[in-house]
Amino acid sequence: MQLALPGFEDYDRVCEGLQEKATKELIASYTDGREMNPSAVFICKTMINLSRNFDILNAKGRDTSRVMAQLLSWFQELEDKLPRASELKPEVAALLGEAKA
């Protein structure tokens, strides 16, 4: 955690745009109840940075399609890294259950 001077704790959120807010909400809901590994954390941080870039480009009237495609690609990567237990194939779920026992 980076320390900030009193009164500047939320300074980096001053320009938080709609896509960044939506991405943070998506990440929070998707990762709720899941164990995060370093790879998943990296993906989430990358998604937030991409959403900031999207908001900046959008505010300037520039093309955002590449950034949105990258954001979608990283979300799909996150889905691959953090599948829900119920989304696992039954045989894989059974093996995980046996390993925990």
Tab-separated table of N, CA and C in Angstrom, residues 4-5 7-15:
chain	number	residue	atom	x	y	z
A	4	ALA	N	0.042	8.076	1.596
A	4	ALA	CA	-0.306	9.376	1.034
A	4	ALA	C	-0.384	10.392	2.157
A	5	LEU	N	-0.141	11.630	1.816
A	5	LEU	CA	-0.274	12.703	2.790
A	5	LEU	C	-1.734	12.851	3.194
A	7	GLY	N	-5.337	13.909	3.511
A	7	GLY	CA	-6.170	14.661	2.572
A	7	GLY	C	-5.971	14.268	1.123
A	8	PHE	N	-4.927	13.475	0.840
A	8	PHE	CA	-4.647	13.077	-0.535
A	8	PHE	C	-4.853	11.578	-0.761
A	9	GLU	N	-5.513	10.904	0.161
A	9	GLU	CA	-5.699	9.456	0.062
A	9	GLU	C	-6.403	9.034	-1.226
A	10	ASP	N	-7.399	9.778	-1.629
A	10	ASP	CA	-8.167	9.431	-2.825
A	10	ASP	C	-7.787	10.284	-4.031
A	11	TYR	N	-6.616	10.869	-4.010
A	11	TYR	CA	-6.200	11.769	-5.076
A	11	TYR	C	-6.222	11.093	-6.441
A	12	ASP	N	-5.806	9.803	-6.490
A	12	ASP	CA	-5.761	9.129	-7.781
A	12	ASP	C	-7.150	8.785	-8.309
A	13	ARG	N	-8.186	9.000	-7.539
A	13	ARG	CA	-9.551	8.695	-7.989
A	13	ARG	C	-10.289	9.922	-8.508
A	14	VAL	N	-9.610	11.059	-8.543
A	14	VAL	CA	-10.260	12.296	-8.968
A	14	VAL	C	-10.839	12.154	-10.368
A	15	CYS	N	-10.132	11.498	-11.255
A	15	CYS	CA	-10.562	11.389	-12.652
A	15	CYS	C	-11.161	10.030	-12.968
